[in-house]
Coordinates of C-alpha atoms in Angstrom, one line a residue:
X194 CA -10.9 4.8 -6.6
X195 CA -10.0 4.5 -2.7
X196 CA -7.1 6.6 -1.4
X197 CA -4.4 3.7 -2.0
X198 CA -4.3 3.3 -5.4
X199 CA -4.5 7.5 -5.8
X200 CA -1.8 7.3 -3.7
X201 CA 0.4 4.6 -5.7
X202 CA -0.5 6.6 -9.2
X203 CA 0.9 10.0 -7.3
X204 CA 3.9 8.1 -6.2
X205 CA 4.2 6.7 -10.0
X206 CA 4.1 10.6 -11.3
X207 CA 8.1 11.1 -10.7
X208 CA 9.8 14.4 -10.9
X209 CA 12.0 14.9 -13.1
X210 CA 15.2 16.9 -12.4
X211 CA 17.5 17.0 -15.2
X212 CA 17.9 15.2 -18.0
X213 CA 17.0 11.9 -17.9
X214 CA 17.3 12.0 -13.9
X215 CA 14.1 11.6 -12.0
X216 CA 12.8 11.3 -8.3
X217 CA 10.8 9.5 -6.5
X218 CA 9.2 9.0 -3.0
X219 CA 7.6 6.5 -0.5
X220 CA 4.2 6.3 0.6
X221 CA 4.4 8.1 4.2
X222 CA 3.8 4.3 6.3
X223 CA 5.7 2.8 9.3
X224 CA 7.5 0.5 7.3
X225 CA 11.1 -0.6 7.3
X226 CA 12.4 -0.9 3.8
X227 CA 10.7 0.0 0.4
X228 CA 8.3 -2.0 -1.0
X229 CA 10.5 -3.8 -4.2
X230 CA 7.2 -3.2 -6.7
X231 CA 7.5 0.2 -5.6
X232 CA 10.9 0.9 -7.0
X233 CA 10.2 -1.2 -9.6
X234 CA 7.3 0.5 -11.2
X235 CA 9.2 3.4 -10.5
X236 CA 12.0 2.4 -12.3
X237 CA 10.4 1.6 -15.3
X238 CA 8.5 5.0 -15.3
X239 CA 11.8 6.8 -15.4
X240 CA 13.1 4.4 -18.0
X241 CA 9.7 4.9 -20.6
X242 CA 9.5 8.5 -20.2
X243 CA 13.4 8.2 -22.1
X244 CA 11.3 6.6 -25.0
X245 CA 9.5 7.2 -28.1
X246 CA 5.6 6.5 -27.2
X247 CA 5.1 4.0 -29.9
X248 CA 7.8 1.7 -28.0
X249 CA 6.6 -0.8 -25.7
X250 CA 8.5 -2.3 -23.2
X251 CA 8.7 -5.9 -23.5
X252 CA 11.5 -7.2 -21.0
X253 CA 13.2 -6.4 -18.1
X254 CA 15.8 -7.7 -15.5
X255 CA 16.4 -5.9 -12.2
X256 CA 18.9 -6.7 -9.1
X257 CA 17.5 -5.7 -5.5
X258 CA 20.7 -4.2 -4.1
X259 CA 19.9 -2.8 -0.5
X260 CA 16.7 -2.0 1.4
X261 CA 15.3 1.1 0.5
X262 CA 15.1 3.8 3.0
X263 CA 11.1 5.0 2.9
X264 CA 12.7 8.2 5.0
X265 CA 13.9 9.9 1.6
X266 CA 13.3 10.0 -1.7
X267 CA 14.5 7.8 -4.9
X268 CA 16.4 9.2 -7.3
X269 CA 16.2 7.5 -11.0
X270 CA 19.6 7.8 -12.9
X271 CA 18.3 6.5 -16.6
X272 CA 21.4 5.6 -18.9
X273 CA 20.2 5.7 -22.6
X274 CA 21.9 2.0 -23.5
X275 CA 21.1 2.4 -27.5
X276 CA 18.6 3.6 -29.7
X277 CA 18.2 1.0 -33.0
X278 CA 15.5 0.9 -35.4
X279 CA 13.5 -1.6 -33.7
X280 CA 14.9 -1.8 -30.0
X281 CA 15.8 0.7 -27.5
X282 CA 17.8 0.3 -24.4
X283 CA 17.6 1.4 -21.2
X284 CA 19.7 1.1 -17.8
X285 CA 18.3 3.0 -14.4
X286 CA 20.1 2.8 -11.2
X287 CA 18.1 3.9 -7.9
X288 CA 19.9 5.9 -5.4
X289 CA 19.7 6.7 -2.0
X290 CA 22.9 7.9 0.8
X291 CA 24.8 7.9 -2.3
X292 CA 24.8 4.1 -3.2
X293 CA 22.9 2.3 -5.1
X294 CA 20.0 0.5 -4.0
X295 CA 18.4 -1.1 -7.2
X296 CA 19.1 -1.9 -11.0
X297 CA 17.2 -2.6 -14.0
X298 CA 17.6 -2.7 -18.0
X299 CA 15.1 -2.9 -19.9
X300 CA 14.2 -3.5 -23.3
X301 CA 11.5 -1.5 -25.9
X302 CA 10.0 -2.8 -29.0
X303 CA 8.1 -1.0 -32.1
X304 CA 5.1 -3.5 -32.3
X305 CA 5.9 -5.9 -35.4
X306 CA 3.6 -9.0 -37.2
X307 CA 5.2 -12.1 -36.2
X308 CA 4.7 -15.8 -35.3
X309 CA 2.8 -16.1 -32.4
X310 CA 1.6 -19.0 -30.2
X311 CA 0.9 -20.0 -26.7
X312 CA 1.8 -23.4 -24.8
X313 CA -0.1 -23.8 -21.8
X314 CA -4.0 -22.7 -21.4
X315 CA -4.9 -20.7 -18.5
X316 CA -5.4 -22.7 -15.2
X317 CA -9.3 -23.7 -15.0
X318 CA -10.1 -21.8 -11.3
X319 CA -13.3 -20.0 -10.3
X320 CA -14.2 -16.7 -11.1
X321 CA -12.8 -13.6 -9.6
X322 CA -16.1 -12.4 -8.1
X323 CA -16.4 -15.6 -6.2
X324 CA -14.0 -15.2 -4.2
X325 CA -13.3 -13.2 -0.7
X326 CA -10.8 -10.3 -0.9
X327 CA -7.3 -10.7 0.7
X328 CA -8.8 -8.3 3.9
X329 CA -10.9 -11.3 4.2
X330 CA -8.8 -14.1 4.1
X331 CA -6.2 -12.4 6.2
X332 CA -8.9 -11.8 8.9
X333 CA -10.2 -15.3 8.8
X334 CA -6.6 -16.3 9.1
X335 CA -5.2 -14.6 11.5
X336 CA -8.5 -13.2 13.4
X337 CA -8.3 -9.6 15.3
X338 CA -5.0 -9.6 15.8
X339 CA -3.4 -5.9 16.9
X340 CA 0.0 -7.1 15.1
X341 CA -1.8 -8.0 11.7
X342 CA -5.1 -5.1 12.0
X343 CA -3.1 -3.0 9.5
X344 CA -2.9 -6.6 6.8
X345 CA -6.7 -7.1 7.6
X346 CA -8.4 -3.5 7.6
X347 CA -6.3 -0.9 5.4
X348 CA -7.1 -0.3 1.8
X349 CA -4.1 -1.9 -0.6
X350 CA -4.2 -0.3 -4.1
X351 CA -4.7 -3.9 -5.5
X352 CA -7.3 -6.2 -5.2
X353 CA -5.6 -9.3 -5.1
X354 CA -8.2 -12.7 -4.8
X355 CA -6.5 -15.6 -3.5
X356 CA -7.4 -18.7 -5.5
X357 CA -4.9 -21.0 -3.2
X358 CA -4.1 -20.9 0.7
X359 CA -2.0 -18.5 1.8
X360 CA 0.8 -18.5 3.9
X361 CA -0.6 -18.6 7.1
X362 CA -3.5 -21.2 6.5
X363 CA -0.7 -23.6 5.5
X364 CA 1.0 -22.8 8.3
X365 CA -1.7 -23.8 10.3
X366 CA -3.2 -26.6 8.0
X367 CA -0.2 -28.8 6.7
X368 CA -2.2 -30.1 4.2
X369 CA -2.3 -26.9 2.2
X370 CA 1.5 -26.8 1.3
X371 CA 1.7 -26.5 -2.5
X372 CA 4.2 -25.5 -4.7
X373 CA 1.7 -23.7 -6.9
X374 CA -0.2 -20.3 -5.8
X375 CA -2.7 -18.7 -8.3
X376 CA -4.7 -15.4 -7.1
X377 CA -6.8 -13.4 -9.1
X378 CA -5.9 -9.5 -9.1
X379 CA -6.4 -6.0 -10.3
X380 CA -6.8 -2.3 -9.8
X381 CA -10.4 -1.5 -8.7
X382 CA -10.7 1.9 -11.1
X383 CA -11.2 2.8 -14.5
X384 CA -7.8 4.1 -15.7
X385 CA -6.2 6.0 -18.2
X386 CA -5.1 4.2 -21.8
X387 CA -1.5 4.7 -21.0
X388 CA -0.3 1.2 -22.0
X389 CA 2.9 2.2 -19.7
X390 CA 0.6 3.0 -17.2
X391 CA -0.5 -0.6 -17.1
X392 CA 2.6 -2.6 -17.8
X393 CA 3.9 -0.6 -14.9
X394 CA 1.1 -1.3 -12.5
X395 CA 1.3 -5.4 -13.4
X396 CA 5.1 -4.6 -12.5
X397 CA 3.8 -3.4 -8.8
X398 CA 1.9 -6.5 -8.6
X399 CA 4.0 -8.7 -9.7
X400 CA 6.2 -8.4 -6.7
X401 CA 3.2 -9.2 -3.7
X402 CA 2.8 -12.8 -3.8
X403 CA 6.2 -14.4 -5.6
X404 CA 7.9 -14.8 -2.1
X405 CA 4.7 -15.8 -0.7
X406 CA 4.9 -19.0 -3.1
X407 CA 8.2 -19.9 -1.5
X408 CA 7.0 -19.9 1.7
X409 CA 3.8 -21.7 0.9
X410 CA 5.6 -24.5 -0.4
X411 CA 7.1 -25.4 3.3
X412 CA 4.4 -24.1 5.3
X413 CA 5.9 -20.8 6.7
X414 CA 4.4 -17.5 7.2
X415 CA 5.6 -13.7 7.9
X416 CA 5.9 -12.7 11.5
X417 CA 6.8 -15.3 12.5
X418 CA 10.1 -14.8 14.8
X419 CA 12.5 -17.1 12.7
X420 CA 11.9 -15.9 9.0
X421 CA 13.4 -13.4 7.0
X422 CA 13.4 -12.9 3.3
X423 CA 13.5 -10.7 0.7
X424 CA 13.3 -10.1 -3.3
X425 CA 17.4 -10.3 -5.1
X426 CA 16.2 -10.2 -8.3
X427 CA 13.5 -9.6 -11.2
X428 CA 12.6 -10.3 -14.5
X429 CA 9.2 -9.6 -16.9
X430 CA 8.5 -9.8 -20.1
X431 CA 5.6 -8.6 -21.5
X432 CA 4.0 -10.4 -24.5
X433 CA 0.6 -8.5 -25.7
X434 CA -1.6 -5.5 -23.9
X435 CA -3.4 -5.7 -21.7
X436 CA -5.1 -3.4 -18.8
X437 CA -4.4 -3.7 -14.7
X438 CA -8.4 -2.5 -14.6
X439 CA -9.4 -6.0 -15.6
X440 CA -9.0 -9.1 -14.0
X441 CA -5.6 -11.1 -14.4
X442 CA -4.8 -14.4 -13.1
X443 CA -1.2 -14.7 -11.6
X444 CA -0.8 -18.3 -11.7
X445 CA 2.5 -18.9 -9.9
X446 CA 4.9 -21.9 -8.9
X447 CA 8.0 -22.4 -7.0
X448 CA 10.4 -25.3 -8.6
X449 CA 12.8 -24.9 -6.1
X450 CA 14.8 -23.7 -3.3
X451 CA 18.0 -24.1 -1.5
X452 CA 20.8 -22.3 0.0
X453 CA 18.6 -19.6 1.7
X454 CA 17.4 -18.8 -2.1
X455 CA 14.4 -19.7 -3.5
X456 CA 13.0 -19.4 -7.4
X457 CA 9.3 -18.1 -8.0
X458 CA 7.9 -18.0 -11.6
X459 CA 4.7 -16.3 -12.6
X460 CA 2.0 -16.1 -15.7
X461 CA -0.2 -13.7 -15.8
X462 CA -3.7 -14.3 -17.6
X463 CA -6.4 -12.0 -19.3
X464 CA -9.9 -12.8 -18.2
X465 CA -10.0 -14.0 -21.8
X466 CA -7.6 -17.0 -21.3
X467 CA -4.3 -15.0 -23.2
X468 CA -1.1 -15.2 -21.7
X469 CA 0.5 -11.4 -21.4
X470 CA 3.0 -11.4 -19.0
X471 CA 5.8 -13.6 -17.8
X472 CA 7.6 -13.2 -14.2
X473 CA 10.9 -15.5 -12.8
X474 CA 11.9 -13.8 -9.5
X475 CA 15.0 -15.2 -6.9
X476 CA 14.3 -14.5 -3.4
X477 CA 16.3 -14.6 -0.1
X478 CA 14.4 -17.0 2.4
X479 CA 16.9 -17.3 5.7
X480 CA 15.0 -19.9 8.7
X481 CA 17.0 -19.3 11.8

C-alpha cells in the first residue's frame, strides 16, 4: 500500500464529536480548494456510520456549495431524514467558517430479490495491465515540466489507466477530441470487506476524470491560463457490490454543454462485464 492511499483511508476514519456530528481533515498539500471526492467520501462516511450495517447505500445526490478550505477541518452535520422498514434517509451538510460548503442525501436499502437486468454490455477495450499508468501518460504528455512534476511523479491513492486521450494530448492532437472517455481504475491494496469502505472509495474516484470528459470533448486542458472549472453537483447510485481492489472500468461521456455548464455521465464496470455503479455529474467550465 504506498503512503497515498494510507493517507486517503486515515482521512476517511472521521472523528466523531457528538451525536451524529463528525470531523474531518485535508491531506496536508499545497492546494487551493478541497478535492470534491474528498468531501464526498467523507460525507458518505458520516452519513453510513448513522446506519444499521445491513443497509447499503444505493443513491446519492450532492450540491458543491463553496471551495473547501484544506487549512481546517470539515465538520459532518448528519440529519437522520427517516428510518422505514426498508429505506433509511440521510442528509449531511459540510461546514467550514460557519457556512456551508457541501450537501448530500443519501438513500440506504436492506438488500431485497428483485427484477434485475442490464442494457448495455461493457465497452470492449484492452486490458488493464496493458496499459501505462496515468504518471506515465502525464509525463509523455507534458514531459519534465517543473509546473506538472507533482501530476507526473507523486503517488495518487488510485491507479487510474487511461483507455482514451487525455486532456492534454487532445489539446495538442485535435484529432483526439471525443465525447467519450473510458479509463480503467482501482486501489492498488488488498482491503478490508467493508462494503462501505468500497462504495466510498468508488465515490472518491468517481470525481477525477468527469470534468476531464468535458474538457476532452473541445480539446482543452488544466493550466492552461484561460480555463476554470469546477464540480456543482453529484449523483451515484449503486446497483450490486463490488470491491475498489479490483479493476473497474469508468466508461464516461459528455452529451452536452452550454452556458459555462457542462454534463458528465459515468458507468462503472466489474472486470467481469456487470454494471455496479452509475455517476451523472454538472460541472462549471468558464473559457475567458
Amino acid at each position: 500500500m504506498n503512503s497515498a492511499l494510507k493517507e486517503l483511508l486515515d482521512l476517511l476514519d472521521l472523528e466523531q464529536i457528538e451525536l451524529d456530528i463528525f470531523r474531518g481533515r485535508s491531506p496536508e498539500e499545497r492546494i487551493q480548494r478541497v478535492f470534491g471526492g474528498q468531501v464526498a467520501a467523507q460525507a458518505l462516511v458520516a452519513a453510513g456510520r448513522t446506519v444499521p450495517a445491513e443497509r447499503m447505500v444505493h443513491s446519492l445526490h450532492a450540491y458543491f456549495i463553496r471551495p473547501g478550505d484544506p487549512a481546517i477541518p470539515i465538520v459532518y452535520n448528519v440529519e437522520r431524514v427517516r428510518d422505514g422498514r426498508s429505506f433509511t434517509t440521510r442528509r449531511v451538510v459540510a461546514i467550514q467558517h460557519g457556512k456551508a460548503i457541501f450537501t448530500m442525501s443519501a438513500s440506504f436499502h436492506v438488500d431485497e430479490p428483485g427484477v434485475a437486468h442490464q442494457a448495455r454490455p461493457m465497452p470492449d477495450v484492452p486490458a488493464p495491465e496493458s496499459l501505462p499508468t496515468f504518471q506515465q501518460r502525464m509525463f509523455d504528455a507534458v514531459g519534465d515540466d517543473e509546473a506538472w512534476r507533482e501530476w507526473t511523479t507523486k503517488p495518487r491513492p488510485v491507479d487510474f489507466r487511461y483507455v482514451s486521450a487525455l486532456p492534454w494530448e487532445a489539446q495538442r492532437d485535435p484529432s483526439l477530441i471525443s465525447t467519450e472517455n473510458n479509463a480503467w481504475f482501482r486501489y492498488d491494496a488488498e482491503l478490508p470487506d467493508d462494503p462501505l469502505l468500497h462504495v466510498v472509495l468508488a465515490a472518491y474516484a468517481s470525481d477525477f476524470t468527469l470534468v476531464d470528459t468535458v474538457l476532452l470533448a473541445h480539446g482543452l486542458a488544466w493550466g492552461s491560463a484561460n480555463i476554470s472549472g469546477a464540480s456543482l453537483d453529484h449523483a451515484m447510485w449503486f446497483h450490486r457490490p463490488f470491491r475498489a481492489d479490483e479493476w473497474m472500468l469508468y466508461a464516461q461521456e459528455s452529451p452536452w454543454s452550454g452556458g459555462a455548464r457542462g454534463l458528465a455521465r459515468g458507468e462503472m464496470y466489474t472486470a467481469s462485464g456487470q454494471l455496479a455503479v452509475s455517476v451523472v455529474q454538472e460541472c462549471l467550465i468558464r473559457v475567458s
